[in-house]
Short mmCIF file of C-alpha atoms and ligand atoms in Angstrom, two decimals:
data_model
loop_
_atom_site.label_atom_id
_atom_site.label_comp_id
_atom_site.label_asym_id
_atom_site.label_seq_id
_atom_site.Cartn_x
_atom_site.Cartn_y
_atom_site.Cartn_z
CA UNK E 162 -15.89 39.11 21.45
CA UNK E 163 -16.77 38.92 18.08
CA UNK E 164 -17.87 35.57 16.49
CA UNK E 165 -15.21 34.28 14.05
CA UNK E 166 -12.77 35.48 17.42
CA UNK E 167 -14.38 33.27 19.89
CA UNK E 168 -14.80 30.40 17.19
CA UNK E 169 -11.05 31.09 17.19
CA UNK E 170 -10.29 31.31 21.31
CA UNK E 171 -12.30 28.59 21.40
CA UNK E 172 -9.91 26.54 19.23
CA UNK E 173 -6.84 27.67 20.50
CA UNK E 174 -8.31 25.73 24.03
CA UNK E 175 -9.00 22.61 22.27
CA UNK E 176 -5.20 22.62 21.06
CA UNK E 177 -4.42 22.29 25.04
CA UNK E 178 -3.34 18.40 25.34
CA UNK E 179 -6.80 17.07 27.17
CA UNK E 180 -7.71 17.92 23.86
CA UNK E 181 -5.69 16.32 21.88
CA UNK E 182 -7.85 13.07 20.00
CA UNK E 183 -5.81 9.70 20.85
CA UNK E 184 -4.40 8.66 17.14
CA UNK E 185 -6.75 5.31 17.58
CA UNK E 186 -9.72 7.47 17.82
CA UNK E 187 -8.62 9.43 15.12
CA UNK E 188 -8.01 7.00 12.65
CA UNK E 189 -11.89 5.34 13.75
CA UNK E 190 -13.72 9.10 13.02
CA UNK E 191 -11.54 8.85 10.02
CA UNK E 192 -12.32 5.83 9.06
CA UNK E 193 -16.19 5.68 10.10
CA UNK E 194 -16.63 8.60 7.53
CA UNK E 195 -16.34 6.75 4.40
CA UNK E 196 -18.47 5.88 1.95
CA UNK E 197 -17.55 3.60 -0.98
CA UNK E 198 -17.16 5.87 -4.38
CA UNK E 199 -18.43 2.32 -6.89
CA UNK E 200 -16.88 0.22 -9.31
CA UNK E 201 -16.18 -0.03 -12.40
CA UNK E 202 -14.50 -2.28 -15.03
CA UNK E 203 -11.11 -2.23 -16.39
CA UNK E 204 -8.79 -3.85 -18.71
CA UNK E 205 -6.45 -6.57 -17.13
CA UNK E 206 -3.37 -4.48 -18.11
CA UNK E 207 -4.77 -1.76 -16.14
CA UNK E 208 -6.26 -2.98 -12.96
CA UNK E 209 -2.58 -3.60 -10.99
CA UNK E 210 -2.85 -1.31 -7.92
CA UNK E 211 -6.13 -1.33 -8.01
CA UNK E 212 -9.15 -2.77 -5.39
CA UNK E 213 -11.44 -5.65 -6.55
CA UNK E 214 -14.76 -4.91 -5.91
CA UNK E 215 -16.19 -8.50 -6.48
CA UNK E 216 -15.14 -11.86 -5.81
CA UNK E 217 -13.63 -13.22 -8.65
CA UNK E 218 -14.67 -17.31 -9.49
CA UNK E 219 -12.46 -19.17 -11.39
CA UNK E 220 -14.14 -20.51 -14.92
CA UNK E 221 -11.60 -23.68 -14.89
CA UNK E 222 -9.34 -25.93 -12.88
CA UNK E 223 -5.80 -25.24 -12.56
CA UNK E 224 -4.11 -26.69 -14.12
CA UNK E 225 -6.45 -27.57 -16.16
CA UNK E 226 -5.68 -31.20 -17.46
CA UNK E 227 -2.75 -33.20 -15.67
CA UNK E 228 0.38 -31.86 -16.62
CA UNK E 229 3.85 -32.59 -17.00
CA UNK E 230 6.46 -30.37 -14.86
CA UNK E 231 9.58 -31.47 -16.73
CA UNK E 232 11.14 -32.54 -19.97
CA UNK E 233 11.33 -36.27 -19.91
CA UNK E 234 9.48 -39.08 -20.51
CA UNK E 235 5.54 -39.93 -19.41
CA UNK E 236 5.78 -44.09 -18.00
CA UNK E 237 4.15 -46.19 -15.50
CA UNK E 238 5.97 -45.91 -12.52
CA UNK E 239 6.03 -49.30 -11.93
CA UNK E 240 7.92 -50.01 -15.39
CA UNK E 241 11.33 -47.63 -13.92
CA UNK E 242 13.40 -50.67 -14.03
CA UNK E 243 13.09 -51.86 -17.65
CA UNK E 244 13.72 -50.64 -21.23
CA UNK E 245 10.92 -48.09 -22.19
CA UNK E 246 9.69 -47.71 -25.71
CA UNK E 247 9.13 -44.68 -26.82
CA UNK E 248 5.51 -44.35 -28.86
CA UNK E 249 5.04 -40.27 -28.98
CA UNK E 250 5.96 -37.19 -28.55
CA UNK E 251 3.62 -34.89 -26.85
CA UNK E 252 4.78 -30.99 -26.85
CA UNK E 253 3.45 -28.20 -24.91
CA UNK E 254 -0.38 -27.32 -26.26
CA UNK E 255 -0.78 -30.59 -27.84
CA UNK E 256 -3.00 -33.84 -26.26
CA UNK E 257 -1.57 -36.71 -26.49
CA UNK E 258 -2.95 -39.41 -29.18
CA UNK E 259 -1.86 -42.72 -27.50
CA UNK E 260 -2.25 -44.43 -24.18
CA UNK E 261 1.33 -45.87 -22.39
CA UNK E 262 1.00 -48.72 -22.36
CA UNK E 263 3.37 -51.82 -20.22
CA UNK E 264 6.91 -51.10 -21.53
CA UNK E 265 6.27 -47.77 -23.06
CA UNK E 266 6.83 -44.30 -22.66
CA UNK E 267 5.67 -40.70 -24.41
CA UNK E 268 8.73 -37.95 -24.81
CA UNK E 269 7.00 -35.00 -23.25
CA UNK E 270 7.53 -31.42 -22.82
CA UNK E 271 7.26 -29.30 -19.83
CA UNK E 272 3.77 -27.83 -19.38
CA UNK E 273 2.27 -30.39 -21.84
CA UNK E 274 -0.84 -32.94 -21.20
CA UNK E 275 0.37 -36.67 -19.31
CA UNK E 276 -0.95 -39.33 -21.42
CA UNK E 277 -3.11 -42.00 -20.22
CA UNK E 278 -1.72 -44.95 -18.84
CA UNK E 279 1.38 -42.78 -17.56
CA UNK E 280 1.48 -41.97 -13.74
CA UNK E 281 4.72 -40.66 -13.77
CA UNK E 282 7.13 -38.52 -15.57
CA UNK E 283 11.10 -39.07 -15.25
CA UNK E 284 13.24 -35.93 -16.20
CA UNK E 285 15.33 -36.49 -19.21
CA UNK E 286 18.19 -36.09 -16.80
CA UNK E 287 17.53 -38.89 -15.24
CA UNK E 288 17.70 -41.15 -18.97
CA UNK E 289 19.88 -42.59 -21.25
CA UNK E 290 17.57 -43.21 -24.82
CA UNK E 291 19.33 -45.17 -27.41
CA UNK E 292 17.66 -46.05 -30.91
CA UNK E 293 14.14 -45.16 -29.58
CA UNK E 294 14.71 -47.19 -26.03
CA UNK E 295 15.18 -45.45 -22.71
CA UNK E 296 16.92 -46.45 -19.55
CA UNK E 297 15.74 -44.68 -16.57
CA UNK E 298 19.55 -44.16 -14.50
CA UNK E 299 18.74 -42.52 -11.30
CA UNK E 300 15.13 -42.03 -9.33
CA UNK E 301 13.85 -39.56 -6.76
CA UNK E 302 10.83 -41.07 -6.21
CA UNK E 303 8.57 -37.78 -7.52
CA UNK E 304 5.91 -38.43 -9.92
CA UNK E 305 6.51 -34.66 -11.89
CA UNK E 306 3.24 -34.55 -12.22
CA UNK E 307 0.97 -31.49 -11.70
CA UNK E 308 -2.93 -33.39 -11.18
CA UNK E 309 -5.80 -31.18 -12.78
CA UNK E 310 -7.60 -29.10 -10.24
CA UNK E 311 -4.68 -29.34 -7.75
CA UNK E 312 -4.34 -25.39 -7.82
CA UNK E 313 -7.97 -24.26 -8.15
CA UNK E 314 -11.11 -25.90 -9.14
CA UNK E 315 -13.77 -24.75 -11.37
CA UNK E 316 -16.11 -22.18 -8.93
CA UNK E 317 -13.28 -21.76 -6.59
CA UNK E 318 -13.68 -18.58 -5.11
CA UNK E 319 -10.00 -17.16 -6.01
CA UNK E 320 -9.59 -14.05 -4.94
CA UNK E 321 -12.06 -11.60 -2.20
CA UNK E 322 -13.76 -8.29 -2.74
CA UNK E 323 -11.56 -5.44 -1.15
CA UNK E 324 -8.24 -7.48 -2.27
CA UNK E 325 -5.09 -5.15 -3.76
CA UNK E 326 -4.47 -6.40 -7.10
CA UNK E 327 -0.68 -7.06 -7.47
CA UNK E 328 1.46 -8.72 -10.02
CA UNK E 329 0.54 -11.98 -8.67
CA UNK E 330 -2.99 -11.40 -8.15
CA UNK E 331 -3.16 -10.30 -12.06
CA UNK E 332 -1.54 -14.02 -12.65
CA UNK E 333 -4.36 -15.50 -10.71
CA UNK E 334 -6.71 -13.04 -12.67
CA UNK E 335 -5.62 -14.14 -15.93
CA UNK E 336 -5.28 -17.58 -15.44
CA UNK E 337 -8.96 -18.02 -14.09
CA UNK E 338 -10.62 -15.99 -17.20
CA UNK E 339 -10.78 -12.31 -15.74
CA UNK E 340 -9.73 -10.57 -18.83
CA UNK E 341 -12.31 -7.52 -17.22
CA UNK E 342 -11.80 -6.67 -13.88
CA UNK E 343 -14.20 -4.92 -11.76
CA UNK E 344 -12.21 -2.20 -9.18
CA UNK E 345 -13.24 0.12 -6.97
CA UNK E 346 -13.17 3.71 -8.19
CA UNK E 347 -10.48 5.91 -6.99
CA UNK E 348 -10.85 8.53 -5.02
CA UNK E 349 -9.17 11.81 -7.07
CA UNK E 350 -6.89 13.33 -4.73
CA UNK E 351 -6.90 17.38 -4.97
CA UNK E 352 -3.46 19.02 -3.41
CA UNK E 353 -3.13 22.41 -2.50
CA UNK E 354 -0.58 23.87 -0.02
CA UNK E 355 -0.94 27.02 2.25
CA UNK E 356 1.39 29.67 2.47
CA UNK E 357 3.11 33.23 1.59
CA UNK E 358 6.04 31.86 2.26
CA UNK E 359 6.20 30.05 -0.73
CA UNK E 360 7.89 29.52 -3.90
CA UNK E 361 7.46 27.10 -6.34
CA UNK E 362 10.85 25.14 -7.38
CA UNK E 363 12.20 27.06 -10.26
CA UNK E 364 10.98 29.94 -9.12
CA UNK E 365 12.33 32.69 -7.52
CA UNK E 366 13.11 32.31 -3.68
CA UNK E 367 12.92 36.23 -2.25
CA UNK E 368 13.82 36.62 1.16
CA UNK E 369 11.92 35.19 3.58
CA UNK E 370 10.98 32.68 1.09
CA UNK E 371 11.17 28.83 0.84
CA UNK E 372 10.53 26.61 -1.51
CA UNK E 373 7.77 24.40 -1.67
CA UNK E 374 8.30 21.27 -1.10
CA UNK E 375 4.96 20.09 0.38
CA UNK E 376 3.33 19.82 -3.70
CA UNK E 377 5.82 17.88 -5.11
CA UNK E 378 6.31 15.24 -2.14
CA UNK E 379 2.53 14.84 -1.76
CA UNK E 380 1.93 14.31 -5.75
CA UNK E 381 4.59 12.00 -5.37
CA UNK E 382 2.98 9.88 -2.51
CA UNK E 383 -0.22 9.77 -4.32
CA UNK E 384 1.66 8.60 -7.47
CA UNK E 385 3.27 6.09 -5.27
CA UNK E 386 -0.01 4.92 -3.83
CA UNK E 387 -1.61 4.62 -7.21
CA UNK E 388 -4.22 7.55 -6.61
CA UNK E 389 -5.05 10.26 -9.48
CA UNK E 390 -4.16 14.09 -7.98
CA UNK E 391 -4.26 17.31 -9.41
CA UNK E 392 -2.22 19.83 -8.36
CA UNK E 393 -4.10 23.00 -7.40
CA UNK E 394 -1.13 25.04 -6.60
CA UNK E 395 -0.15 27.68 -3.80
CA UNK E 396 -3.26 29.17 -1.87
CA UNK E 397 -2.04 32.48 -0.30
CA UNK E 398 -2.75 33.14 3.63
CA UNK E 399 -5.69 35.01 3.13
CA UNK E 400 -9.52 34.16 4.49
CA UNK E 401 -11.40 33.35 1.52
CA UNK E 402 -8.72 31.74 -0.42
CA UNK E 403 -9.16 28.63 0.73
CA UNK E 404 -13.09 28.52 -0.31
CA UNK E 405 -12.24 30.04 -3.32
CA UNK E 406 -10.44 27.37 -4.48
CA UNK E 407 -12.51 24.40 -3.27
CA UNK E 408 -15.64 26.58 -4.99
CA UNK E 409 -13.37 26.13 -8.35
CA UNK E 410 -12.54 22.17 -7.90
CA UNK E 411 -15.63 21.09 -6.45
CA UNK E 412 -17.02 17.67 -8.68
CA UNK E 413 -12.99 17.32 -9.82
CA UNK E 414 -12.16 16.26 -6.77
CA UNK E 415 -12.71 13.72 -3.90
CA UNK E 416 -10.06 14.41 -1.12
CA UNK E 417 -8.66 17.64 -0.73
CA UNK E 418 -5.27 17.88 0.91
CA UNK E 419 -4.43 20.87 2.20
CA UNK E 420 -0.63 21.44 3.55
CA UNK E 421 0.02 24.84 6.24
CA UNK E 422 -2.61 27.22 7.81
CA UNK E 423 -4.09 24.22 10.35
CA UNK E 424 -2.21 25.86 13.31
CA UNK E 425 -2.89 28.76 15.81
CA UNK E 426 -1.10 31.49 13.87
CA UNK E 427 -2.73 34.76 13.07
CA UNK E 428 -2.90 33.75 9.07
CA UNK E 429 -3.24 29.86 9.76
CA UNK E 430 -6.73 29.93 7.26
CA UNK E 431 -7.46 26.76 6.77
CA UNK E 432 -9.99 25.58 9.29
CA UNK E 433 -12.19 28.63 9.07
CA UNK E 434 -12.54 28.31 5.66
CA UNK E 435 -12.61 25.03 5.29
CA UNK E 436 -16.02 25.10 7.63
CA UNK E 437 -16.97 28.21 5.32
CA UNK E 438 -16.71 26.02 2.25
CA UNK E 439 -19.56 23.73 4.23
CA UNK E 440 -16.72 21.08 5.60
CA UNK E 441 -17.75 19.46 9.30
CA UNK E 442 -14.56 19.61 10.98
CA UNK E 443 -14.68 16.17 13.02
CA UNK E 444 -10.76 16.26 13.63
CA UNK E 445 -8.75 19.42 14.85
CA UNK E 446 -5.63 18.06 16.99
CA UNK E 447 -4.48 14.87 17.49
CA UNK E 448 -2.00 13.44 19.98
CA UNK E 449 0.68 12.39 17.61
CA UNK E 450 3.80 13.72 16.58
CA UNK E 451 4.72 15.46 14.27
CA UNK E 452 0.95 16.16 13.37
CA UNK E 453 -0.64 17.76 16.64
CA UNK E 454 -3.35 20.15 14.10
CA UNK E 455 -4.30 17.49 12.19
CA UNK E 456 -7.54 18.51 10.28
CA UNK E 457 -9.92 16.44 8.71
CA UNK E 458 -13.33 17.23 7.93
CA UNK E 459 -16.12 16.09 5.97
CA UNK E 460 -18.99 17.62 3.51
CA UNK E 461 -21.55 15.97 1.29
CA UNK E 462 -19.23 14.77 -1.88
CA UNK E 463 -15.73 15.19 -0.25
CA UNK E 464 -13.01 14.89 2.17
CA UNK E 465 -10.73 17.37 3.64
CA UNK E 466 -7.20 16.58 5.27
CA UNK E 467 -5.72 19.63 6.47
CA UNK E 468 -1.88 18.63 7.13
CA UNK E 469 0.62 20.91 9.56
CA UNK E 470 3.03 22.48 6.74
CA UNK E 471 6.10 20.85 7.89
CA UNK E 472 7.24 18.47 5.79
CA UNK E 473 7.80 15.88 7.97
CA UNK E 474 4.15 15.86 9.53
CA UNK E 475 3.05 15.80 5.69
CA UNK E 476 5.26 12.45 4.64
CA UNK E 477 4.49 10.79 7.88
CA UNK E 478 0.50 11.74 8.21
CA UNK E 479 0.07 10.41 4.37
CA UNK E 480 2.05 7.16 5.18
CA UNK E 481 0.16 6.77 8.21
CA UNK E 482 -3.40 8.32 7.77
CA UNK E 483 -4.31 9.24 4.44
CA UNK E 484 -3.27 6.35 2.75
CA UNK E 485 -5.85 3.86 4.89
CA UNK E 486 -8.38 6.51 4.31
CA UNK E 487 -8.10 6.56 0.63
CA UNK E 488 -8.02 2.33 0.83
CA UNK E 489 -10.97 2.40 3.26
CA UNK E 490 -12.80 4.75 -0.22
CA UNK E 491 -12.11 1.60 -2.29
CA UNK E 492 -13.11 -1.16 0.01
CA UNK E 493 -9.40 -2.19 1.25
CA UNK E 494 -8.75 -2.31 5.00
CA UNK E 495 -5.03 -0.72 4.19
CA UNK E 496 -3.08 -0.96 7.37
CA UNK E 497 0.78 0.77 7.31
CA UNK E 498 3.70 -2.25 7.24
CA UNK E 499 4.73 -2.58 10.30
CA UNK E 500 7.54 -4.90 11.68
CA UNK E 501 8.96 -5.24 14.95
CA UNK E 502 12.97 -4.57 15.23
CA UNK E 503 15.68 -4.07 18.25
CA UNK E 504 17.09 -0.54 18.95
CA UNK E 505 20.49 -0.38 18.55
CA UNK E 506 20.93 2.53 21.09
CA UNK E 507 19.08 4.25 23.77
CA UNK E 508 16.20 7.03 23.17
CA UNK E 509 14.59 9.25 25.82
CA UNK E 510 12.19 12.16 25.07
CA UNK E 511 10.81 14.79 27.73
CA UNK E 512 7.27 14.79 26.63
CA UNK E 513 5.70 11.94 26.20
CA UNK E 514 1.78 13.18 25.58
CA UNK E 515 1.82 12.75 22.00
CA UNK E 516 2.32 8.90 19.54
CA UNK E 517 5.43 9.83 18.46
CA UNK E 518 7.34 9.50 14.85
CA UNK E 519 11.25 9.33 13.99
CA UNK E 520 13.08 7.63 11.03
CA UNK E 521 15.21 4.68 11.53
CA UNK E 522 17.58 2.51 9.38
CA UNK E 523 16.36 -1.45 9.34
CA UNK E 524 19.89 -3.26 9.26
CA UNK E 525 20.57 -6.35 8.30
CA UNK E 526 19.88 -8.50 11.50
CA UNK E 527 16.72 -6.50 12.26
CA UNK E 528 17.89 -3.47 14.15
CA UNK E 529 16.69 0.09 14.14
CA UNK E 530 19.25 2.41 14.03
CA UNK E 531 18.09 5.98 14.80
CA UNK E 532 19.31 8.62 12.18
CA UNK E 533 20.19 12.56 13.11
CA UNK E 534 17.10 13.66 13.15
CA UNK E 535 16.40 17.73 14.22
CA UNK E 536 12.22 17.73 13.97
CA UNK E 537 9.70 18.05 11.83
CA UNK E 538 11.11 20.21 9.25
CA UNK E 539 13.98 17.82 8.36
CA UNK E 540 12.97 15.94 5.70
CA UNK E 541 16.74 15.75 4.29
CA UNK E 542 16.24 12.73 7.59
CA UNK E 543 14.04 10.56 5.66
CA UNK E 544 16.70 10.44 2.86
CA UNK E 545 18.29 8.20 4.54
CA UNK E 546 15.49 6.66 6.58
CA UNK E 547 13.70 3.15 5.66
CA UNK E 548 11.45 2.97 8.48
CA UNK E 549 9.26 5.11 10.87
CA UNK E 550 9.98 4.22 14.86
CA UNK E 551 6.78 4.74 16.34
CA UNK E 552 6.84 5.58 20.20
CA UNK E 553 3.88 5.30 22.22
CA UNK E 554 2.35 7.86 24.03
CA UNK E 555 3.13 7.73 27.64
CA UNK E 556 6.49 6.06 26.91
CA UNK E 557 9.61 8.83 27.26
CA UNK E 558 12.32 6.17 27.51
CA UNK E 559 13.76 3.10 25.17
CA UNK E 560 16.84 1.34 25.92
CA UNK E 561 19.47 -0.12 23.52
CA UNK E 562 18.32 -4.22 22.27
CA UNK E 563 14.67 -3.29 23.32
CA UNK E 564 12.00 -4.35 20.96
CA UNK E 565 10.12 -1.68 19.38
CA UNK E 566 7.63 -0.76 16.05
CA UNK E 567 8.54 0.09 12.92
CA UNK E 568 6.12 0.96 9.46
CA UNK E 569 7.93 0.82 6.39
CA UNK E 570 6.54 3.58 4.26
CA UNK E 571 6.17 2.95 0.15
CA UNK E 572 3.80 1.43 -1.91
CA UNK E 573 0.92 -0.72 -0.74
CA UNK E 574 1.40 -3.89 0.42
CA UNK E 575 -0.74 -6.58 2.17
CA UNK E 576 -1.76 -5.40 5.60
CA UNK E 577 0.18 -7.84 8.00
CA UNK E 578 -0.23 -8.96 11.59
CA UNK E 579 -3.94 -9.81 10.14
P1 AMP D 611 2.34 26.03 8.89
O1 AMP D 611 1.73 24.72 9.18
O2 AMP D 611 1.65 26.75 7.76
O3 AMP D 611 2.46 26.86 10.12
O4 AMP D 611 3.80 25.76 8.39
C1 AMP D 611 4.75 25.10 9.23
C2 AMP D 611 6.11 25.15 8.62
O5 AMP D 611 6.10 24.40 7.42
C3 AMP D 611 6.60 26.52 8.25
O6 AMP D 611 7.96 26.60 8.58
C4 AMP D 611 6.39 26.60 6.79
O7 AMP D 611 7.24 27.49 6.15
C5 AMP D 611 6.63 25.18 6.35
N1 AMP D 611 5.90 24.88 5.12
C6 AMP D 611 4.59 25.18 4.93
N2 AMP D 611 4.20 24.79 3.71
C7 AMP D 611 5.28 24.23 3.12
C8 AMP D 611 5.50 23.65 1.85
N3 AMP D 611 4.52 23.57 0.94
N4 AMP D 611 6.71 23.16 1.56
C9 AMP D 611 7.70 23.24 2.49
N5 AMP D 611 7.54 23.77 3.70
C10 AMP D 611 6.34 24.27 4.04
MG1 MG D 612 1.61 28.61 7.00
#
């Protein structure tokens, strides 16, 4: 037997289920492989989505003197019951120029600096003020008072290296002086999908055509993650096409993702010339489903995912794989959501080798109803699908009310169960 044909036989055994890698060690070879791509500074207006790659230490307390939380008037708590003089008004941005005195009071603004003397602010609800006097007509015994350094004090360590930077982390980023944030680079994201088969949309479909959907859905989940692609378009089922085109987007690009040609067919091209482009292969089949010839391999500068062509396997090994890879690139242990529902009605499978995948609706009263769902070229499923049911391998059977796993795909979000 030649070579390249017993490379090949050789293959085809490893695709036999002893073969199959478990998804945990999957994701771990995955995983282990990384190596961080380094940071670099951005604008505050551009950092959301991104990974911090340093601690960030606040340069002030928060708030930062104490401050009123109401409209109303700043008084000594223990003066509530008697006629209160008003001596100031102190807005928003403005310190106050007197001390309160017994008997007196400062109008003040929400947000603005508590005078001296004052321990208390009553809302202007809560007053009646006649010629300069005010009555205080009802009490709820809270002081309305935010005291400096409650929040955060100066040299607080406010947010960790490897944290996602959301809208309320760029709050916290702002407040505590970060106008320059340093991220983690991202890794660029290179899609190509495998196939004669295919068509772009808006082009022509012949017969025995179909469109490609693979290009547009995975550009979409790496917009959705917040990762840079570039498209590199349709690579035709022949050997050498595949090194061709890493050869011409080698330096662009960080993490190819290849869709089709991972199989056993006769023009599934992918792994061969993947290793002929100078990729380690360290995953070829993996017991999940849909996925089973997952690819993922490894050379000095870059990463290769090679995903099965149908759809399905493509959405769901992003969601599930990709994405914590990518995260793991920037310093972020990226984990998919994953919360625990009831079934609403009973599920059996025959073979039960494999992790399994199918989409679910989350209802209101946290059930998982499961959707028509014919494999892993319906996509038209996930439509109408808002969660992923995970099955575990070994487990062919769940019953109506039982608890079970869900991830709920979309854009990142803290890991939970941490
Ligand atoms: P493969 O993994 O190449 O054997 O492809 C598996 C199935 O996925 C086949 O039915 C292909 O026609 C289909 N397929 C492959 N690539 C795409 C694509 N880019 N968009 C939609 N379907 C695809
Ligand atoms: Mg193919």
């Amino acid at each position: 037997m030649q070579g390249m044909d017993l490379k090949m036989e050789n293959r085809k055994k490893d695709f036999g289920r002893s073969k199959l890698m478990p998804f945990g060690e999957v994701m771990d070879t995955i995983l282990g492989s990384v190596r961080m791509l380094g940071s670099e500074d951005v604008d505050i207006v551009d950092a959301a989505g991104r990974v911090l790659a340093s601690d960030i230490v606040s340069d002030i307390d928060m708030p930062p003197f104490d401050k009123s939380a109401m409209d109303g008037f700043a008084c000594r708590s223990a003066d509530l019951d008697r006629p209160l003089r008003i001596v100031e008004t102190v807005a928003a941005g403005a310190m106050p120029e007197k001390e309160i005195g017994e008997g007196e009071c400062a109008r003040i603004m929400t947000g603005a600096a508590v005078p001296s003397g004052a321990d208390t602010v009553v809302m202007v609800e809560d007053t009646e003020e006649t010629d300069g006097i005010v009555r205080v007509t009802r009490r709820n015994g809270r002081s309305n008072i935010c005291l400096l350094g409650e929040d955060v004090r100066t040299g607080d360590r406010v947010l960790e290296k490897g944290s996602l930077i959301r809208p309320s982390e760029i709050a916290v980023l702002a407040a505590t002086g970060g106008s320059n944030v340093p991220v983690a680079v991202r890794p660029v994201l290179g899609i190509a999908v495998t196939g004669d088969e295919l068509a772009e949309p808006g082009e022509h479909v012949g017969p025995g055509m179909i469109r490609n959907s693979n290009g547009p859905q995975l550009m979409a989940q790496a917009v959705e993650t917040g990762l840079p692609a570039e498209y590199l378009g349709i690579v035709r089922d022949e050997p050498g096409e595949v090194p061709a085109l890493i050869e011409s987007a080698s330096g662009r690009i960080d993490v190819f993702i290849f869709s089709g040609g991972v199989s056993m067919g006769d023009y599934d091209f992918v792994p061969s010339g993947l290793e002929e482009a100078g990729f380690e292969l360290l995953v070829h089949g993996a017991a999940i489903k849909p996925g089973r010839p997952l690819l993922f391999g490894r050379r000095r500068d870059s990463w290769v995912f090679g995903l099965p062509g149908n759809p399905v396997s493509v959405f769901v090994l992003f969601e599930m794989i990709v994405k914590p890879f990518c995260f793991k690139l920037m310093g972020h242990d990226y984990r998919p959501f994953e919360i625990t529902a009831r079934l609403d009605m009973d599920f059996t499978r025959k073979d039960a080798v494999r992790m399994a995948h199918v989409p679910v609706r989350l209802t209101l009263g946290g059930r998982a109803r499961l959707l028509d769902y014919h494999g892993s070229a319906h996509i038209h499923a996930y439509t109408r699908a808002d969660g992923i049911l995970r099955i575990p391998s070994g487990v062919d059977t769940l019953k109506t009310g039982e608890e079970v796993r869900v991830i709920v795909p979309g854009p990142p979000r803290l890991a939970n169960g941490k």
